[in-house]
CSV table of C-alpha atoms and ligand atoms in Angstrom, one decimal:
chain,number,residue,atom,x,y,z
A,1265,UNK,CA,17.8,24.0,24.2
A,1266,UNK,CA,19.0,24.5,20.5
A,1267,UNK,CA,19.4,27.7,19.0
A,1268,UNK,CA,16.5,28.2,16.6
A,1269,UNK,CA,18.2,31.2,14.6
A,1270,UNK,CA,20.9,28.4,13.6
A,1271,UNK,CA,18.8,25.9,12.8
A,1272,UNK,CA,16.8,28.6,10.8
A,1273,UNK,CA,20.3,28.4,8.8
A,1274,UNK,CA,19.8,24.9,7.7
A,1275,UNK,CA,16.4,25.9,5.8
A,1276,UNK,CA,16.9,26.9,2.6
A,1277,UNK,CA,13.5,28.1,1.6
A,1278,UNK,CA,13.2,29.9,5.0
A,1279,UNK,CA,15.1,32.5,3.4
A,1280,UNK,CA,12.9,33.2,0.3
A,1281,UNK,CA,10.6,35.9,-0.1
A,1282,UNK,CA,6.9,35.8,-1.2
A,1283,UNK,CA,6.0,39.1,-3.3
A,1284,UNK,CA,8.2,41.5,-1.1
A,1285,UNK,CA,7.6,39.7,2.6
A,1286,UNK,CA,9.8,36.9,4.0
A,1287,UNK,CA,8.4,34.3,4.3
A,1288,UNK,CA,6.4,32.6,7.5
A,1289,UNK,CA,6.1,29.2,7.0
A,1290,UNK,CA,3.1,28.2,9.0
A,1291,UNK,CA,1.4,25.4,7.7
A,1292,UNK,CA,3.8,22.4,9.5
A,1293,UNK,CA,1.0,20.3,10.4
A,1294,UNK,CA,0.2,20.0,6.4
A,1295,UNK,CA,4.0,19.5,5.3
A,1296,UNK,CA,7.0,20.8,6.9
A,1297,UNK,CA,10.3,22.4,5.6
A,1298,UNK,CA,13.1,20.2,4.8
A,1299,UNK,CA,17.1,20.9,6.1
A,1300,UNK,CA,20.2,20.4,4.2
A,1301,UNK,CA,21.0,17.6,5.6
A,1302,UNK,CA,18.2,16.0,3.4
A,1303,UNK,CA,18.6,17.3,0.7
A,1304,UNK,CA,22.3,16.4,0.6
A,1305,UNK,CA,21.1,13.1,1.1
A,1306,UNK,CA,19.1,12.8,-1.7
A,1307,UNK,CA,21.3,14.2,-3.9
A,1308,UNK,CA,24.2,12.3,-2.6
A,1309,UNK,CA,22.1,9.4,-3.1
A,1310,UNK,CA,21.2,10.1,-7.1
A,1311,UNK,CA,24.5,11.5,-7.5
A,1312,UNK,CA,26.5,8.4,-6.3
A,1313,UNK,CA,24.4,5.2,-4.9
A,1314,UNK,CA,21.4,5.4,-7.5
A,1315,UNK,CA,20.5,1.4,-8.1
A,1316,UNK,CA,17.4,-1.1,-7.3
A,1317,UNK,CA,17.5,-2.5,-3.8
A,1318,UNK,CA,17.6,-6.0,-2.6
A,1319,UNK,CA,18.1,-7.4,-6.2
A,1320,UNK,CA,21.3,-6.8,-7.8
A,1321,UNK,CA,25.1,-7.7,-6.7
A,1322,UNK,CA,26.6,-5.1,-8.4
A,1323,UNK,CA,28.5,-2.3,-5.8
A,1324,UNK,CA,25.7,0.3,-6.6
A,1325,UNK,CA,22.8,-1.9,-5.7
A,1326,UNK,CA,24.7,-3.2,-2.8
A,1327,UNK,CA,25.1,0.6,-1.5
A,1328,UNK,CA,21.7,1.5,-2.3
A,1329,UNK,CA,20.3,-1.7,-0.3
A,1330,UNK,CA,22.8,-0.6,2.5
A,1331,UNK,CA,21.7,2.7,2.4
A,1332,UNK,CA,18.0,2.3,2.6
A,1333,UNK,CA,18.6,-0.7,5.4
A,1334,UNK,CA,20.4,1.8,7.6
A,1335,UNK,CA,17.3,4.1,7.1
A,1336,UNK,CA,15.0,1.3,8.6
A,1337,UNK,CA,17.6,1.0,11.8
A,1338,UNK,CA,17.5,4.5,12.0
A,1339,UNK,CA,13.7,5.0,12.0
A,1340,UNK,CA,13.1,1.6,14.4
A,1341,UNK,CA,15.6,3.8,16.9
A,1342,UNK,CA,13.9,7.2,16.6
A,1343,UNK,CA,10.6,5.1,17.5
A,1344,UNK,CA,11.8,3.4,20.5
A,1345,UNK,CA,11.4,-0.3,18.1
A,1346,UNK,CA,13.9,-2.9,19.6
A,1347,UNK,CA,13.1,-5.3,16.6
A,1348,UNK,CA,14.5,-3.6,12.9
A,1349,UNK,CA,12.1,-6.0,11.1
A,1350,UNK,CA,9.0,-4.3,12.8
A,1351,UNK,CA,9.8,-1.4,10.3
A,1352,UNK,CA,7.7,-1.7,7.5
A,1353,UNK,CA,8.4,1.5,4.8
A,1354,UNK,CA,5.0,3.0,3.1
A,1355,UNK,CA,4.1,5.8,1.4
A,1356,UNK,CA,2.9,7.9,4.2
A,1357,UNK,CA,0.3,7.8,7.3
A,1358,UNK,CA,-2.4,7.1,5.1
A,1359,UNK,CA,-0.7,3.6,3.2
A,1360,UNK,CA,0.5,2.4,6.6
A,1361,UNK,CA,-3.2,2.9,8.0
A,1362,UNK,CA,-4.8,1.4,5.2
A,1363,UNK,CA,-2.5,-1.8,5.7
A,1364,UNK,CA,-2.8,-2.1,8.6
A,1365,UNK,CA,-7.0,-2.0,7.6
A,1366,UNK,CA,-6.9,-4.0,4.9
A,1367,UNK,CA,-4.3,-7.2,5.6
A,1368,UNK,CA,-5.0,-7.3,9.9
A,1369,UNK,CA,-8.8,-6.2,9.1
A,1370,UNK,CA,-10.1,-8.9,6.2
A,1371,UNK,CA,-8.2,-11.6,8.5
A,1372,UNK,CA,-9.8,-10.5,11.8
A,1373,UNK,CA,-12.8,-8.5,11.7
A,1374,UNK,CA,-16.0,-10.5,11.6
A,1375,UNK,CA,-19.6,-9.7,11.5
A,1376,UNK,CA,-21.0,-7.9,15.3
A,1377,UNK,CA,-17.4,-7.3,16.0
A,1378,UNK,CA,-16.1,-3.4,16.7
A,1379,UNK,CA,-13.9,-1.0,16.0
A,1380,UNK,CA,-12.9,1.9,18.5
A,1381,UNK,CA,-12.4,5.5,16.9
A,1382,UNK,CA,-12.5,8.8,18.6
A,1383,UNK,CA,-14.9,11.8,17.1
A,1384,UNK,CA,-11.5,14.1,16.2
A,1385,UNK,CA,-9.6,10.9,13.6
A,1386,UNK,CA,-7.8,12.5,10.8
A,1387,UNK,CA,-10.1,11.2,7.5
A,1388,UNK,CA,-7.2,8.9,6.8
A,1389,UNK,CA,-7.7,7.5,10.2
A,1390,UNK,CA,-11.4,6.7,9.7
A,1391,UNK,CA,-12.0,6.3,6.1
A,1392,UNK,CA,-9.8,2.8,6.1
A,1393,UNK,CA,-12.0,1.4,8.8
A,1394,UNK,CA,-15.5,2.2,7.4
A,1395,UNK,CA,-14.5,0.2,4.5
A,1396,UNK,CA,-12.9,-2.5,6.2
A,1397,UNK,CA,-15.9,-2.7,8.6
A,1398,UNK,CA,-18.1,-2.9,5.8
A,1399,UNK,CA,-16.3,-5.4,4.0
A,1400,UNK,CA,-16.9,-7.6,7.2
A,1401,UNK,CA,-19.7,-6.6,8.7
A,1402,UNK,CA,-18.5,-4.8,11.8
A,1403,UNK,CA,-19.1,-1.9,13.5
A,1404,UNK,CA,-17.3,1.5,14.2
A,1405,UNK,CA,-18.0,3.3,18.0
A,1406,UNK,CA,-16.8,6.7,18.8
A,1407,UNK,CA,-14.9,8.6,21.6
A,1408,UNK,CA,-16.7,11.9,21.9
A,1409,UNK,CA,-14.5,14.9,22.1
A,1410,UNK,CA,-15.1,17.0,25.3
A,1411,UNK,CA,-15.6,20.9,25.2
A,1412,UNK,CA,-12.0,21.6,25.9
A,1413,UNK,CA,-10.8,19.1,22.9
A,1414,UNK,CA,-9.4,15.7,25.1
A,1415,UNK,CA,-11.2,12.7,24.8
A,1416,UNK,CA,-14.0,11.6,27.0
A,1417,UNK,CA,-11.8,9.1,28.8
A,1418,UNK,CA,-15.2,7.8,30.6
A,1419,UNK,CA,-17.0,7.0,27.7
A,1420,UNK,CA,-13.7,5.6,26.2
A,1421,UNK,CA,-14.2,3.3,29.3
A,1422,UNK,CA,-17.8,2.4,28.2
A,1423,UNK,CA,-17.0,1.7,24.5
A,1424,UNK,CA,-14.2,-0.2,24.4
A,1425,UNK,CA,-15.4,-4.0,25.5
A,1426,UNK,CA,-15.9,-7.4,24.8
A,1427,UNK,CA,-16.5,-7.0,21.2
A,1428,UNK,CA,-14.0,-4.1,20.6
A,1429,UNK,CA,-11.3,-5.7,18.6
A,1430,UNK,CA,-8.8,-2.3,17.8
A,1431,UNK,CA,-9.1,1.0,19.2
A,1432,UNK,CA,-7.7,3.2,17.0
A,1433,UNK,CA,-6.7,7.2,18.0
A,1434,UNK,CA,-4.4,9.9,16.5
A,1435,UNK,CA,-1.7,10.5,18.9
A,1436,UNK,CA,-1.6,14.6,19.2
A,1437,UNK,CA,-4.4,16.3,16.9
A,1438,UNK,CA,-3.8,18.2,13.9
A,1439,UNK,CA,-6.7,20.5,14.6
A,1440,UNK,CA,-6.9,20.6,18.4
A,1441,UNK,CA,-3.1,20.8,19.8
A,1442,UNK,CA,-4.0,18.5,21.8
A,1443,UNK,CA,-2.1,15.0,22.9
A,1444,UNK,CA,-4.4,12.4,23.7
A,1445,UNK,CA,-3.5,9.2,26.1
A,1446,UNK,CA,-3.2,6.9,23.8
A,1447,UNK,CA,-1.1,5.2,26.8
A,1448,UNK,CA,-4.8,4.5,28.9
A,1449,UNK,CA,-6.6,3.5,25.6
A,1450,UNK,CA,-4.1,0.4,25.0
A,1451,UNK,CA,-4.2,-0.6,28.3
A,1452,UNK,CA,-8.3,0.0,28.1
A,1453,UNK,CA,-7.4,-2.4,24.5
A,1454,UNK,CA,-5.4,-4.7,26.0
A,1455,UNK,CA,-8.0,-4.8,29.0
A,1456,UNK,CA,-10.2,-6.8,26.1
A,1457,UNK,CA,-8.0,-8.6,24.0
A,1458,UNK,CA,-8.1,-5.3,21.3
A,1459,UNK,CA,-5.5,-3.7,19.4
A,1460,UNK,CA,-4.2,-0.2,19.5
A,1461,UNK,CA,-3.4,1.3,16.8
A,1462,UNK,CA,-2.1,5.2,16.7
A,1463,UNK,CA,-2.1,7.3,14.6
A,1464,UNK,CA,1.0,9.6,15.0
A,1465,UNK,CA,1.9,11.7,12.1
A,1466,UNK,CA,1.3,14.6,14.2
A,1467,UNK,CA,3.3,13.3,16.9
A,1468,UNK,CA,6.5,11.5,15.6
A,1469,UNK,CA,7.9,14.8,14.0
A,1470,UNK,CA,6.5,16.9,17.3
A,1471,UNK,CA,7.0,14.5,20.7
A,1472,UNK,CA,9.5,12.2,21.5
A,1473,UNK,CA,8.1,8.8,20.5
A,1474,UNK,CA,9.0,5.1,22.2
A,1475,UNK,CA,6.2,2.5,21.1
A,1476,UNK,CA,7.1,0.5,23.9
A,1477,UNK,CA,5.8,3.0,26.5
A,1478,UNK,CA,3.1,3.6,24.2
A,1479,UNK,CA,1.9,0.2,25.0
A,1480,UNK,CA,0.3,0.2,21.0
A,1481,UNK,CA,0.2,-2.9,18.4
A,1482,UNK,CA,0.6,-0.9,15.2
A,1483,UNK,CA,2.1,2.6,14.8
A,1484,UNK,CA,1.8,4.9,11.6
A,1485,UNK,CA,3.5,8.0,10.9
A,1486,UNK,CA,4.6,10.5,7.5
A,1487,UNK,CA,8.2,11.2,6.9
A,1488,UNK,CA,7.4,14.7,4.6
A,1489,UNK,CA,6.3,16.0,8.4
A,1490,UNK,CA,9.1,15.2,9.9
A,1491,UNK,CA,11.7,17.0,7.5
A,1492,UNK,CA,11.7,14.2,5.5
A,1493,UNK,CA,10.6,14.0,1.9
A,1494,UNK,CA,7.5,13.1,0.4
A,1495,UNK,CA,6.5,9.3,-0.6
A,1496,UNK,CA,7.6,8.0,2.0
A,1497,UNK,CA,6.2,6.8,5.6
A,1498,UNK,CA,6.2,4.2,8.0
A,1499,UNK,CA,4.2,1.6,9.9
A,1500,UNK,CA,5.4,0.1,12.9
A,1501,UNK,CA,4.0,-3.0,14.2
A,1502,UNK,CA,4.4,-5.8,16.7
A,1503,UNK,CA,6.5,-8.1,14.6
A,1504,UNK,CA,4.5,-11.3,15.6
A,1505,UNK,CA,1.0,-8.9,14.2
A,1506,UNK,CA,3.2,-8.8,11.1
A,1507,UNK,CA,4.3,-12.0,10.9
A,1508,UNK,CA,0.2,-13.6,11.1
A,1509,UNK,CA,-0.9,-10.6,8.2
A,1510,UNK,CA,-1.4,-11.4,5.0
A,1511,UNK,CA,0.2,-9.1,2.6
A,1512,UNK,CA,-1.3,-5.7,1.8
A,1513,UNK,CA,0.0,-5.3,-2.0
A,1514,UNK,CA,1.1,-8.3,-4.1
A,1515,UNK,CA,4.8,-8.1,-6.8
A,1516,UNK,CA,8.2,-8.2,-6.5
A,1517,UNK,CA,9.9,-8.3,-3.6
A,1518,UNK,CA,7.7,-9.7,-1.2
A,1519,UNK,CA,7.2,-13.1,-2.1
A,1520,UNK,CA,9.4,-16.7,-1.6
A,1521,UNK,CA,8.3,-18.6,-4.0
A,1522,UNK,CA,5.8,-18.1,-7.0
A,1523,UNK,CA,4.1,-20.3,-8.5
A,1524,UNK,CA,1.5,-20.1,-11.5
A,1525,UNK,CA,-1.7,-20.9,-9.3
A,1526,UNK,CA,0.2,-19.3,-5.6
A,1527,UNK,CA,3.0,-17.7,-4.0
A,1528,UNK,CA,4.9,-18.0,-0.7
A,1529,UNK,CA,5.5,-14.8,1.6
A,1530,UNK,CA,8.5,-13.1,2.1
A,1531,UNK,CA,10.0,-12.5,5.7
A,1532,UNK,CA,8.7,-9.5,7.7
A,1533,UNK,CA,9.1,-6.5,6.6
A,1534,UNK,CA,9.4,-7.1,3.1
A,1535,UNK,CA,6.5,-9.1,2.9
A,1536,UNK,CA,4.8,-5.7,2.9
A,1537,UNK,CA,7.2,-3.7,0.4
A,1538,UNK,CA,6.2,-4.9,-2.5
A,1539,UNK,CA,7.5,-3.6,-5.7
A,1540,UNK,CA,10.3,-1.2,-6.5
A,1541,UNK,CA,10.7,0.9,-3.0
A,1542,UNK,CA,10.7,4.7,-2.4
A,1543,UNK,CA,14.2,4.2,-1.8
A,1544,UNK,CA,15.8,8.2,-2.2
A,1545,UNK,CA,12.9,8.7,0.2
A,1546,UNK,CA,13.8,6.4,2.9
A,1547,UNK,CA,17.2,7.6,2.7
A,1548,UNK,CA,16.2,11.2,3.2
A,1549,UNK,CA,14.2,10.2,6.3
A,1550,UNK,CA,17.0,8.4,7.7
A,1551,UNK,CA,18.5,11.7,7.7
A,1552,UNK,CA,15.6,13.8,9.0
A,1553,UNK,CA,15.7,11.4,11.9
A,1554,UNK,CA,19.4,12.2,12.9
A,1555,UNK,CA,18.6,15.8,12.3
A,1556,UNK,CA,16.0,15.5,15.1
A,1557,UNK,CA,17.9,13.3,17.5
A,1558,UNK,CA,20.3,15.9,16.9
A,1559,UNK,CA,18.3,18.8,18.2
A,1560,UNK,CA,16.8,16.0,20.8
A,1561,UNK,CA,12.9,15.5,21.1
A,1562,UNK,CA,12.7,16.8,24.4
A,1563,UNK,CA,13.9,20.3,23.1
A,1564,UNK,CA,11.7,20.6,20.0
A,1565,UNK,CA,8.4,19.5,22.1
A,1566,UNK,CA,9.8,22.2,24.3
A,1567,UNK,CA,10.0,25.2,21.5
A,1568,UNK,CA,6.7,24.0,20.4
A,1569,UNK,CA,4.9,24.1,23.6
A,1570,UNK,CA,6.1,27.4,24.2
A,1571,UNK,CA,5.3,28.5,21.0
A,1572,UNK,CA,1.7,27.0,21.3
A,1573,UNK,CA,1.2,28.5,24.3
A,1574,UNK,CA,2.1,32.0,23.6
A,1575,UNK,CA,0.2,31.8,20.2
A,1576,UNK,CA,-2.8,30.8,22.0
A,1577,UNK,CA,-2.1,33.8,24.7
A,1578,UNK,CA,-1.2,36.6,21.9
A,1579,UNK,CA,-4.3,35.3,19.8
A,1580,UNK,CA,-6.5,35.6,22.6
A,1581,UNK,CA,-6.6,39.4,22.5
A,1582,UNK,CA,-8.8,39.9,19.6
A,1583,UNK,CA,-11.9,40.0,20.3
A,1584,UNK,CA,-14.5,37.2,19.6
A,1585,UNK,CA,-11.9,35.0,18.8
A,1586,UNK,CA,-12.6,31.1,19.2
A,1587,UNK,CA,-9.6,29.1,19.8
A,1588,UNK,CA,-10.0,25.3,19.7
A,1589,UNK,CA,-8.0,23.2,22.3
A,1590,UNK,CA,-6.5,23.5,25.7
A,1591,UNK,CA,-4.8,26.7,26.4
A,1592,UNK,CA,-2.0,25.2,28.1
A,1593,UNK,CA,0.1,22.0,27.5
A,1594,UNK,CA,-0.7,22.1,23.9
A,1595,UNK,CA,1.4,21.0,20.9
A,1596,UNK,CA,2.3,23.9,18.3
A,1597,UNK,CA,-1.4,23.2,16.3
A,1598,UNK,CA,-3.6,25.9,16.8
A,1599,UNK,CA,-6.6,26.3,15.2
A,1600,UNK,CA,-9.2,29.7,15.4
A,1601,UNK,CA,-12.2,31.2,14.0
A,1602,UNK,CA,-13.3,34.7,14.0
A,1603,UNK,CA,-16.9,35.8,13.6
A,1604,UNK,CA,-16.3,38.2,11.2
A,1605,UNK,CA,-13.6,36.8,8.5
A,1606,UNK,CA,-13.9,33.7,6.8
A,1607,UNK,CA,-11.3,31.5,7.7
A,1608,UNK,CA,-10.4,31.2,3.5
A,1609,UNK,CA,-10.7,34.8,3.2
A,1610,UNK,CA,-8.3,34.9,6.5
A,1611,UNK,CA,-5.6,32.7,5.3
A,1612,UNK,CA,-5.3,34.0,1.5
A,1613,UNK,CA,-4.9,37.6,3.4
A,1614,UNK,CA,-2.0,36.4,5.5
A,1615,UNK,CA,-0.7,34.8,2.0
A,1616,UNK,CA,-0.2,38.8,0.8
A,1617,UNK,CA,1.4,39.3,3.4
A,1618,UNK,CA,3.6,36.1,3.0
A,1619,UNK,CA,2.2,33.9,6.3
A,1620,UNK,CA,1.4,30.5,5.2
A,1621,UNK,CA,-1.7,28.9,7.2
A,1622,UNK,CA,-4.2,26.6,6.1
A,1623,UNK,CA,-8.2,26.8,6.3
A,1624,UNK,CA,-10.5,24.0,5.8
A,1625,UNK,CA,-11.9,21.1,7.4
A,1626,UNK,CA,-7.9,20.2,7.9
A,1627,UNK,CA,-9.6,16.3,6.8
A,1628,UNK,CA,-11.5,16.2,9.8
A,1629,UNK,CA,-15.0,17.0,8.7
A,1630,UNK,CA,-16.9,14.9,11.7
A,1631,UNK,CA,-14.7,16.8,14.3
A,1632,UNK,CA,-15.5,19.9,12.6
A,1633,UNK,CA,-19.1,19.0,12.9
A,1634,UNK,CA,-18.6,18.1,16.5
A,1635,UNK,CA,-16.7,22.1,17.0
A,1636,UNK,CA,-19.5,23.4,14.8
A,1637,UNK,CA,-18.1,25.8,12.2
A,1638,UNK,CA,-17.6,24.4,8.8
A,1639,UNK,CA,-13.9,25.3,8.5
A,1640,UNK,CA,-11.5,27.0,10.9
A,1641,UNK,CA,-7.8,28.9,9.8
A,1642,UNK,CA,-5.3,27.1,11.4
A,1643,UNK,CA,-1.5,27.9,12.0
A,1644,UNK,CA,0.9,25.1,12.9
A,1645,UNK,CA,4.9,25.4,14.0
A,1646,UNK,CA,8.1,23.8,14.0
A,1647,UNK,CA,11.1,23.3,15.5
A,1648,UNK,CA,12.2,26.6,13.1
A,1649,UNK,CA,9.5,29.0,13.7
A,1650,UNK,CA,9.8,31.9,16.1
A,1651,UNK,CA,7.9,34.3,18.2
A,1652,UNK,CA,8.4,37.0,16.2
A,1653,UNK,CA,6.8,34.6,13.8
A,1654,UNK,CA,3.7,34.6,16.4
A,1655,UNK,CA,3.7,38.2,16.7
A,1656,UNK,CA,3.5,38.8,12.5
A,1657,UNK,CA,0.5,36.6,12.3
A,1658,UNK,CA,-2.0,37.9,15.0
A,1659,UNK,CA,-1.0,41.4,13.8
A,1660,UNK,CA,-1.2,39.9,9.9
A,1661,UNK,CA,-4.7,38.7,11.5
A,1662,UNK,CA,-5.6,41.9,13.1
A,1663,UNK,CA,-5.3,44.3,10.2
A,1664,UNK,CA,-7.4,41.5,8.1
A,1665,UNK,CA,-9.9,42.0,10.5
A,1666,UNK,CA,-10.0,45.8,9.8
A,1667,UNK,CA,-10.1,45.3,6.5
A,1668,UNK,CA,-13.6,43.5,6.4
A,1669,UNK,CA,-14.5,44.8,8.6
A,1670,UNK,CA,-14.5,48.5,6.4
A,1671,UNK,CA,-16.4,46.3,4.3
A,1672,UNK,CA,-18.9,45.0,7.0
A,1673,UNK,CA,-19.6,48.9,7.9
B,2428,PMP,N1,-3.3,11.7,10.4
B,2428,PMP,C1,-3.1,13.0,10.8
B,2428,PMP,C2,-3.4,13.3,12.2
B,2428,PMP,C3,-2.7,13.9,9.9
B,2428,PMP,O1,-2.5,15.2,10.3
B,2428,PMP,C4,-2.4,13.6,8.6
B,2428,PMP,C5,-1.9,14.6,7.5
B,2428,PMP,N2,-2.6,15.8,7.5
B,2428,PMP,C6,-2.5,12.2,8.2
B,2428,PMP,C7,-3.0,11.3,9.1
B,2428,PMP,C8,-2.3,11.8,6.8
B,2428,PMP,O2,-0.9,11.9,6.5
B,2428,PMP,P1,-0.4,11.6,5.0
B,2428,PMP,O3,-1.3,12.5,4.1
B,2428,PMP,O4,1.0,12.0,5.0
B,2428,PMP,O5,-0.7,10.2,4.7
């Protein structure tokens, strides 16, 4: 296990203040902190390495394009990819999503055929597929979500069938802490020649990842919460899906050959980067990646459980509290409502006292439908965060609660 008050050190902004408080940065699940080690990467990158990719022969251009290719190894490693060239770079969870919606969905969903979603799917998730199955006439089915937040594995079992043609899950939740078996689902997928495709962006920064156990065809995850910057995310995919896609986004850089009335395609994965790339980006996950290996997977899902657990224990004493998920096994995510304080209300009261949470439908406005409460506060750690960061939020929580509830009386 690593030694969280030294990788606290690597944190800049963990050391700033808000108003007079330090700060307790709990809102990971939205966007997490960045280290050093990034940030020295970017700047080393605009400082010495600055050029357009791919193109050019000058030594700039030829460092920048080595650069940002080392990024891609790095990444296919971190994900357990054996083929580089099933890396494709994106903006983010959403982008890879929508790709894979748009240039695997107009090719191969027809009218009466499905499409395999679960009631708890992040909006970027879900959003991509309604319009894809409109645009051909299929159909979306749902996983209901269980009282204690996993997945009903038996209606999974009853869904997915001959006409299911993807099944499509986040990996761990970003409201419920949960993990979900996207293993069973591919195999369920697979069972009737569908696609899996995970959603992981709150699982590739939390849980060690291999997409080869995972048994899934397309993979999507955000590098801005997994230490990385923003811009810039990934989709991995089974190189021979990629290879039979059309492209998502037409330019430079992913064709062969243009012509006036057509254009050939560019080998995978740069069939799908089209234009100039989020270059700095990549390059900055590149090195959030070896700053994870570094602390090793295994150890930050670890902290986190702990840190899930005992939040969910310590939380548990006040009174009327409703926390959402499993109390055990959990992922760092935990979301609550109280009767008495709106969760808004709750989280801009924490602010004053300089805890960062979020409140909201957390883009999950079916699943909060499903929980039924319109919004819930939510706090969400890292691989930084401590329990005496646990303790300052239920007792930031508890004296909110005494404060309306003077009001209430
Ligand atoms: N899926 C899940 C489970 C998420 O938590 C998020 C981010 N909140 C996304 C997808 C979308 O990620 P991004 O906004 O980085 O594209």
């Amino acid at each position: 296990m690593y030694d969280v008050r030294q990788v606290r050190e690597d944190f800049p902004i963990l050391k700033r203040r808000v108003g007079d408080r330090p700060l307790v940065y709990l809102d990971n699940a939205a966007t997490s902190q960045k280290p050093r080690q990034v940030l020295d990467a970017l700047t080393e990158y605009y400082e010495r390495h600055n050029a357009n990719i791919h193109r050019g022969v000058h030594r700039l251009a030829e460092e920048a394009t080595a650069l940002y290719e080392e990024a891609r190894r790095k990444v296919a490693r971190f994900l357990g990819a054996p083929d580089t060239r099933s890396v494709v770079f994106t903006r983010g969870t959403t982008e890879s999503i929508n790709l894979v919606a748009y240039a695997w969905g107009r090719k191969n969903l027809r009218e009466g055929d499905e499409v395999v979603l679960t009631e708890s799917e992040h909006h970027s998730n879900l959003v991509p597929w309604q319009l894809a199955a409109r645009a051909a006439g299929a159909k979306l089915r749902f996983i209901p979500v269980r009282e204690d937040g996993a997945l009903d594995m038996e209606a999974a079992e009853q869904l997915i069938g001959p006409r299911t043609r993807l099944v499509g899950c986040i990996h761990a939740s970003n409201v419920l802490g949960t993990i979900n078996p996207v293993e069973r689902l591919a195999a369920l997928a697979h069972a009737h020649g569908a696609l899996m495709l995970v959603d992981g962006a709150q699982s590739a920064p939390h849980v060690p990842v291999d997409v080869k156990s995972l048994g899934c065809d397309f993979f999507a995850a955000s590098g801005h919460k997994m230490l990385g910057p923003t811009g810039v995310g990934v989709l991995w995919a089974r190189p021979e899906l990629l290879e039979e896609m059309d492209p998502f986004l037409g330019g430079g850089e992913m064709i062969r050959e243009v012509h006036l009335e057509y254009s050939t395609w560019n080998d995978i994965p740069y069939k799908f980067e089209a234009g100039t790339m989020n270059i700095a980006q990549a390059i900055g996950l590149g090195a959030a990646v070896d700053y994870l290996s570094g602390l090793g997977m295994e150890n930050v899902r670890e902290h986190e459980r702990h840190l899930g657990e005992y939040a969910y224990r310590r939380l548990s004493e006040l009174e009327g509290i409703t926390i959402f998920g499993p109390e055990k096994d959990r992922t760092g995510v935990v979301a609550f409502h109280l009767p008495d304080v709106h969760p808004h209300d709750l989280s801009q009261l924490l602010d004053e006292e300089g805890i960062a949470t979020r409140s909201g439908h957390h883009c999950c406005q079916p699943l909060m439908r499903r929980l039924g409460v319109a919004a819930t506060a939510r706090a969400s750690f890292y691989l930084y965060n401590t329990e005496e960061e646990v303790d300052a939020l239920v007792e930031a929580v508890q004296r909110a609660r005494e404060f309306f509830g003077a009001f209430a009386r």
